Tab-separated table of C-alpha atoms in Angstrom:
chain	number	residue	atom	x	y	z
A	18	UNK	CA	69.241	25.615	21.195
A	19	UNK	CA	70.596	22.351	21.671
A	20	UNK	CA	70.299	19.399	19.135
A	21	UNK	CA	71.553	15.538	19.475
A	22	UNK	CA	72.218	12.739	17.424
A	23	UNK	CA	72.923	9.321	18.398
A	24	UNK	CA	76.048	7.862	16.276
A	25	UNK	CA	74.647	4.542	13.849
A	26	UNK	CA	77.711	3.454	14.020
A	27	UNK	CA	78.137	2.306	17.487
A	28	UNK	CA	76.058	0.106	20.117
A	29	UNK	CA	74.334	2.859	22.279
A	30	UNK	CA	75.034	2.640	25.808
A	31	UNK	CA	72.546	2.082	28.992
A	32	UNK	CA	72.406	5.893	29.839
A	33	UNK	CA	71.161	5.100	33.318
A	34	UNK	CA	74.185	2.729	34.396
A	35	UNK	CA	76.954	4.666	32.053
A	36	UNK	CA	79.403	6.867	33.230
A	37	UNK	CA	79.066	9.938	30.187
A	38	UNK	CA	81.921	11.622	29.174
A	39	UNK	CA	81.366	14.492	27.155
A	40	UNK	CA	84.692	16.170	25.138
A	41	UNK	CA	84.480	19.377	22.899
A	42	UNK	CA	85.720	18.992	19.092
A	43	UNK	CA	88.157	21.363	19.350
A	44	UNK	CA	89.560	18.829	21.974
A	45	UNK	CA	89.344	15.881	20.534
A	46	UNK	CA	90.231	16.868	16.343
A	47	UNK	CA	92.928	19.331	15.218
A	48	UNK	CA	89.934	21.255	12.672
A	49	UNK	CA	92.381	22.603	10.665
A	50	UNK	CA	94.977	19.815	10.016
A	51	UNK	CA	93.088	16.491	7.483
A	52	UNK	CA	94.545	13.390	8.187
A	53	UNK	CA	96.115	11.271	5.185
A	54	UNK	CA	94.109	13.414	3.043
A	55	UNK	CA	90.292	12.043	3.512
A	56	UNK	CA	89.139	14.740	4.953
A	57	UNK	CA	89.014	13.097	8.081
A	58	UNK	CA	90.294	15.767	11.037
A	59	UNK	CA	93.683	15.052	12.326
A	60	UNK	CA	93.572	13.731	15.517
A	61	UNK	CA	93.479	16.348	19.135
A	62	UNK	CA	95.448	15.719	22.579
A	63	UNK	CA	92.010	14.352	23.654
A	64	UNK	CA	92.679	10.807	21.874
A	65	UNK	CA	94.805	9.226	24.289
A	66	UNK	CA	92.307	9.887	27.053
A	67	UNK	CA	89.534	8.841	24.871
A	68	UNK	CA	91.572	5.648	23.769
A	69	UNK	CA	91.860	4.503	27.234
A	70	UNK	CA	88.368	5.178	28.233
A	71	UNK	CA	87.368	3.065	25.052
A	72	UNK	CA	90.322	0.266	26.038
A	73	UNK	CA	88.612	-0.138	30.089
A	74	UNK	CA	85.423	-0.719	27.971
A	75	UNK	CA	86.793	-3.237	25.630
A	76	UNK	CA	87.993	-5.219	28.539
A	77	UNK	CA	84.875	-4.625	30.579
A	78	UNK	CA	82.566	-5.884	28.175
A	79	UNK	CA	85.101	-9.087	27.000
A	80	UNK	CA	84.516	-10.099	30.847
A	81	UNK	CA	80.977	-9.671	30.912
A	82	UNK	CA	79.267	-8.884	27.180
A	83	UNK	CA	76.104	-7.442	29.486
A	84	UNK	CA	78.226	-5.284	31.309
A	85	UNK	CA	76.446	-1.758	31.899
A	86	UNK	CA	78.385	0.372	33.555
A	87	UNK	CA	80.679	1.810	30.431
A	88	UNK	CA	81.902	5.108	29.598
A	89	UNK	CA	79.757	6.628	27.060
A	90	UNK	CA	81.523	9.518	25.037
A	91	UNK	CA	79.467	12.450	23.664
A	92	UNK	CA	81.550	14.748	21.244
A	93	UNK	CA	80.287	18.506	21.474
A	94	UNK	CA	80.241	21.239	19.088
A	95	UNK	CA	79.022	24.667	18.958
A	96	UNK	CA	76.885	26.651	16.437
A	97	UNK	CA	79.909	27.910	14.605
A	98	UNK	CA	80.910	23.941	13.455
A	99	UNK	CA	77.221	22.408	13.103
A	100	UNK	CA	78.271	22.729	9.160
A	101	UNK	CA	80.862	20.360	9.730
A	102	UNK	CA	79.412	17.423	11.790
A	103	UNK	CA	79.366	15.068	9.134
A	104	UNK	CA	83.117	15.530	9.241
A	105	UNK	CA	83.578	14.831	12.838
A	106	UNK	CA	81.058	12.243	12.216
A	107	UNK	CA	83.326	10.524	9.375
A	108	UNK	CA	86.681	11.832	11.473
A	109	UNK	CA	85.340	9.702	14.670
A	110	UNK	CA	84.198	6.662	11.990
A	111	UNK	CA	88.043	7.177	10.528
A	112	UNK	CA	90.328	7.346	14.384
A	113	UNK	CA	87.680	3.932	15.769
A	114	UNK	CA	86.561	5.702	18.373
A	115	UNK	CA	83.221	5.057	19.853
A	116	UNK	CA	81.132	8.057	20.239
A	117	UNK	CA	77.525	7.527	20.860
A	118	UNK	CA	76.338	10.506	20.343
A	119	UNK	CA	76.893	14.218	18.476
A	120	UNK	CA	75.736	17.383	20.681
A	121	UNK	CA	75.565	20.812	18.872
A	122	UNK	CA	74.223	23.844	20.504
A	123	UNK	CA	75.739	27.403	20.878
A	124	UNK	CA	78.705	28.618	22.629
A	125	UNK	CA	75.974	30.329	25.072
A	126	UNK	CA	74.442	26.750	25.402
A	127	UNK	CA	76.629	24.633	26.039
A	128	UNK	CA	76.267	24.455	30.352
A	129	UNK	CA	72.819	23.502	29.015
A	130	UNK	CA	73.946	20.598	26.848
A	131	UNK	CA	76.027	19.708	29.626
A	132	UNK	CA	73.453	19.181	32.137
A	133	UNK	CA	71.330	18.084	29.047
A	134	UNK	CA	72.467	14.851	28.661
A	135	UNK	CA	73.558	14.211	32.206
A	136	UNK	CA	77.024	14.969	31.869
A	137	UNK	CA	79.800	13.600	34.563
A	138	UNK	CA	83.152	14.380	33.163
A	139	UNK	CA	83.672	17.002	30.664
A	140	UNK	CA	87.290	17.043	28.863
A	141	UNK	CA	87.711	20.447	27.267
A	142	UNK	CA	90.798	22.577	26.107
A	143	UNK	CA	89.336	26.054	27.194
A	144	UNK	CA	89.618	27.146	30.786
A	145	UNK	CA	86.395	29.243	30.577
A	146	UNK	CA	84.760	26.421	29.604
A	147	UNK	CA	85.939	24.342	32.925
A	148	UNK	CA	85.209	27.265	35.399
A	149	UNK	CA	81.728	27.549	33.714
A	150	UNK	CA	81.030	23.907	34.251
A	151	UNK	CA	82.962	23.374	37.318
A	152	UNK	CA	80.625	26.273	39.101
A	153	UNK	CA	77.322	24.480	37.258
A	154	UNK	CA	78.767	21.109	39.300
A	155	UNK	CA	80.438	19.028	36.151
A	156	UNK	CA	83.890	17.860	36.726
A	157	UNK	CA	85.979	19.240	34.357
A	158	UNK	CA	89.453	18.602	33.283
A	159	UNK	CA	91.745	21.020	31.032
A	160	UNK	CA	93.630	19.331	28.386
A	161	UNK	CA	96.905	20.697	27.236
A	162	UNK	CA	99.750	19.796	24.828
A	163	UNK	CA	100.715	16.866	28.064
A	164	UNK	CA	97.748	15.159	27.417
A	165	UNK	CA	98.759	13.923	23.921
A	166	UNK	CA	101.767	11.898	25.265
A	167	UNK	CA	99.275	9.859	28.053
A	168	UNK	CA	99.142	6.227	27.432
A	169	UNK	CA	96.603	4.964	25.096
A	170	UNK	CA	96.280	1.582	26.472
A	171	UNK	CA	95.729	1.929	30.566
A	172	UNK	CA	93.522	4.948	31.824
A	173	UNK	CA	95.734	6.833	34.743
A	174	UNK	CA	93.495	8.566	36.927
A	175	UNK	CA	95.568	10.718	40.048
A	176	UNK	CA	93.990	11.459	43.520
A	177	UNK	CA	95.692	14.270	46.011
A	178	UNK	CA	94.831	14.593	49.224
A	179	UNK	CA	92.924	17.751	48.762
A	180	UNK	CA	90.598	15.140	46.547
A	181	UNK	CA	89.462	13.363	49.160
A	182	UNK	CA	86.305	13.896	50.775
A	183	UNK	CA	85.614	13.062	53.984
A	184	UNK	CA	82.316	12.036	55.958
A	185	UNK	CA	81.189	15.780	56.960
A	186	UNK	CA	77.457	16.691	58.174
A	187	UNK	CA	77.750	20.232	56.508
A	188	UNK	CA	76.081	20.586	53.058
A	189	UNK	CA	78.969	19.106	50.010
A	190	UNK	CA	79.083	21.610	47.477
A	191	UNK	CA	78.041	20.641	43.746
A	192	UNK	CA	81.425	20.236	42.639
A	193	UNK	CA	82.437	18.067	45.137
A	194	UNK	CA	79.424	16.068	45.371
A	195	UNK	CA	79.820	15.145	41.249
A	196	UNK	CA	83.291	14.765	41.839
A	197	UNK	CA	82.711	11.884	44.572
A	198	UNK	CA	79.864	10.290	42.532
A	199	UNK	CA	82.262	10.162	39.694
A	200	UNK	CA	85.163	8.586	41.728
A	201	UNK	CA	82.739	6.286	43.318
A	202	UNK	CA	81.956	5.035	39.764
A	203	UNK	CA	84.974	4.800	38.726
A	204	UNK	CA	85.859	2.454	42.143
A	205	UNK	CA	83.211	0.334	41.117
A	206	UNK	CA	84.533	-0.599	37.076
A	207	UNK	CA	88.182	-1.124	38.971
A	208	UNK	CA	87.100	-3.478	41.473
A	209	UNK	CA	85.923	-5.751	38.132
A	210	UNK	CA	89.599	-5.754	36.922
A	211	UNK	CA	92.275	-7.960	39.183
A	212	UNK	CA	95.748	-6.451	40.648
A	213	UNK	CA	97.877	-6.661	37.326
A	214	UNK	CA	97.013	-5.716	34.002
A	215	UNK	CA	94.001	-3.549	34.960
A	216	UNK	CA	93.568	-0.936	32.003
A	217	UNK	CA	92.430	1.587	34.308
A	218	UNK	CA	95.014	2.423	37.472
A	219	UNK	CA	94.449	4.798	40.599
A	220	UNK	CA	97.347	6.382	42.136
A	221	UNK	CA	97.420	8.797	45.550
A	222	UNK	CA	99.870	11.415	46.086
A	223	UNK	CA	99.599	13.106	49.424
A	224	UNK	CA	101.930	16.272	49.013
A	225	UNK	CA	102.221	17.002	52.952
A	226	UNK	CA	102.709	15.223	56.087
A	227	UNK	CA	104.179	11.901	56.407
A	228	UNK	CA	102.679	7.992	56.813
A	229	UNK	CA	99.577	9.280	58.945
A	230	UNK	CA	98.459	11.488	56.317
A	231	UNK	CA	98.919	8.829	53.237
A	232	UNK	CA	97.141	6.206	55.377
A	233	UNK	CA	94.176	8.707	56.652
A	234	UNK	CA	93.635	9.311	52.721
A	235	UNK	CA	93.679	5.937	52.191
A	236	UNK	CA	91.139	5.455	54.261
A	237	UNK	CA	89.099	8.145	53.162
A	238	UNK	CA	89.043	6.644	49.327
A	239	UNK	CA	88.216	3.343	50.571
A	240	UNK	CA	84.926	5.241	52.410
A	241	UNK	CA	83.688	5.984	49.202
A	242	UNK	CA	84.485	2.612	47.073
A	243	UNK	CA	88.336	3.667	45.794
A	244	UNK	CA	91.385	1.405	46.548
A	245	UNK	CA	94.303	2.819	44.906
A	246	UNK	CA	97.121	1.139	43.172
A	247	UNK	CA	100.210	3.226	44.158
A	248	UNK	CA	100.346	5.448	46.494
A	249	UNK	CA	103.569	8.269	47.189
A	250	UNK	CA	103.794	10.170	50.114
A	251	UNK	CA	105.551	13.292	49.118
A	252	UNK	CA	106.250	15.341	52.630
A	253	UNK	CA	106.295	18.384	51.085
A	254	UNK	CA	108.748	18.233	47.903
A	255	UNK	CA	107.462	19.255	44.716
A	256	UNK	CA	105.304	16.799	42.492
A	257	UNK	CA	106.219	17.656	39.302
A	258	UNK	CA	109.127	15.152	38.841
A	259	UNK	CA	106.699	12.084	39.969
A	260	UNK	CA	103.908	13.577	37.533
A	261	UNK	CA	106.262	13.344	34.909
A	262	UNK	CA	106.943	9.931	35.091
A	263	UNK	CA	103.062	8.633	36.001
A	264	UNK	CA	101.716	10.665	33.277
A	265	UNK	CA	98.156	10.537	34.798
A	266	UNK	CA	95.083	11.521	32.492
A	267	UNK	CA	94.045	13.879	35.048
A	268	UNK	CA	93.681	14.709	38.960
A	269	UNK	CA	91.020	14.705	41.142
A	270	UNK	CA	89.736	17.149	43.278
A	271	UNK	CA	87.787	19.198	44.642
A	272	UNK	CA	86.436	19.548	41.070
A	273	UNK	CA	89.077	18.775	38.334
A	274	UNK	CA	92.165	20.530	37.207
A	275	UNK	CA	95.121	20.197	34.939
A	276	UNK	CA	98.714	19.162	36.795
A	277	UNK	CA	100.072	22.341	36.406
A	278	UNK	CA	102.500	22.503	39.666
């Protein structure tokens, strides 16, 4: 069974133009750890991520107080914590973030609540949980003890060239289909946001080949609404040292993954 409950608290989103981001409790709150002792939940390695999706829509709607296309975050919980959602209720009320909405249905359920309430990036700390979703056609990205030192203020998103999906007449699996719709989308809120001072930055990394490959990939992103703002041409070496100095939130591809090299 799956239940929902819009959040009071916050101006509801237009659920046709958003761009919903769902992330799982356990993700976003440390459950066991109160913060300054008001029983609010301490916060998860989620919050940076959800900072900077908040920050892109601070600055989107200062530009244009009608603006539709947001990100609209829906925290999830399973049957096991429904006896505690007035605590992540008053934890989200305590950390300012803006969830719309509070989903609760099983463990066996939750693919369901996914595709429920229309799901198109799904931030989760168990890798089950992203292979589940992944194969139902919901991006997915694993969050890890790196997440928690992202920036707050500027959302980092990474392409490699294994993200980018060319113009193809065979049949686009699910995965990669939701992945391009979601990259398409999030083309579309950068292109409202001049060169500097953008709170939400694209960066390529092509790992092989040389200038022909970075520029074909280009190319490719532009084909679907993307212009990046770095890009690094790799040619082979490894890509953990230039991960660990552009921190990105996540990567795209062919679904989503964590940066583990």
């Amino acid at each position: 069974m799956v239940s929902t409950v819009q959040n009071s608290d916050v101006r509801q989103k237009d659920v046709d133009h958003a761009v919903v981001v769902a992330v799982t409790s356990r993700a976003l709150f440390e459950s066991d750890t109160e913060e300054d002792g008001d029983g609010a939940y301490a916060a998860g390695v989620a919050f940076p991520l959800l900072q900077a999706l908040q920050r892109v829509n601070e600055q989107l709607l200062q530009r244009n107080p009608a603006e539709s296309l947001l990100f609209d975050v829906v925290l999830m919980t399973t049957d096991s914590q429904q006896q505690q959602s007035s605590r992540f209720m008053s934890s989200t009320r305590h950390h300012g973030l803006e969830v719309t909405r509070f989903c609760f249905s099983s463990e066996e359920d939750f693919i369901e609540s996914l595709l429920k309430n229309n799901i198109q990036l799904f931030l989760t700390t168990d890798e089950n949980e992203v292979l589940q979703a992944t194969q139902k056609g919901v991006p997915s990205v694993l969050l890890d003890e790196h997440s928690a030192v992202c920036s707050s203020e500027q959302l980092r998103v990474l392409f490699c060239e294994n993200a980018i999906i060319r113009p193809s007449s065979d049949p686009t699996p699910a995965s990669r289909q939701a992945a391009q719709s979601f990259s398409s989308q999030l083309g579309k809120m950068r292109q409202k946001f001049g060169m500097f001072d953008s709170p939400l930055c694209f960066t390529l990394v092509t790992l092989r080949g040389g200038k022909d490959s970075c520029c074909g990939a280009l190319k490719a992103l532009r084909s679907i609404g993307v212009s990046v703002d770095e890009a690094y041409c790799l040619a082979g070496a490894p890509r953990s040292p230039i991960l660990s100095l552009l921190r990105p939130h996540f990567l795209l591809s062919d679904g989503f993954s964590n940066l583990d090299d």
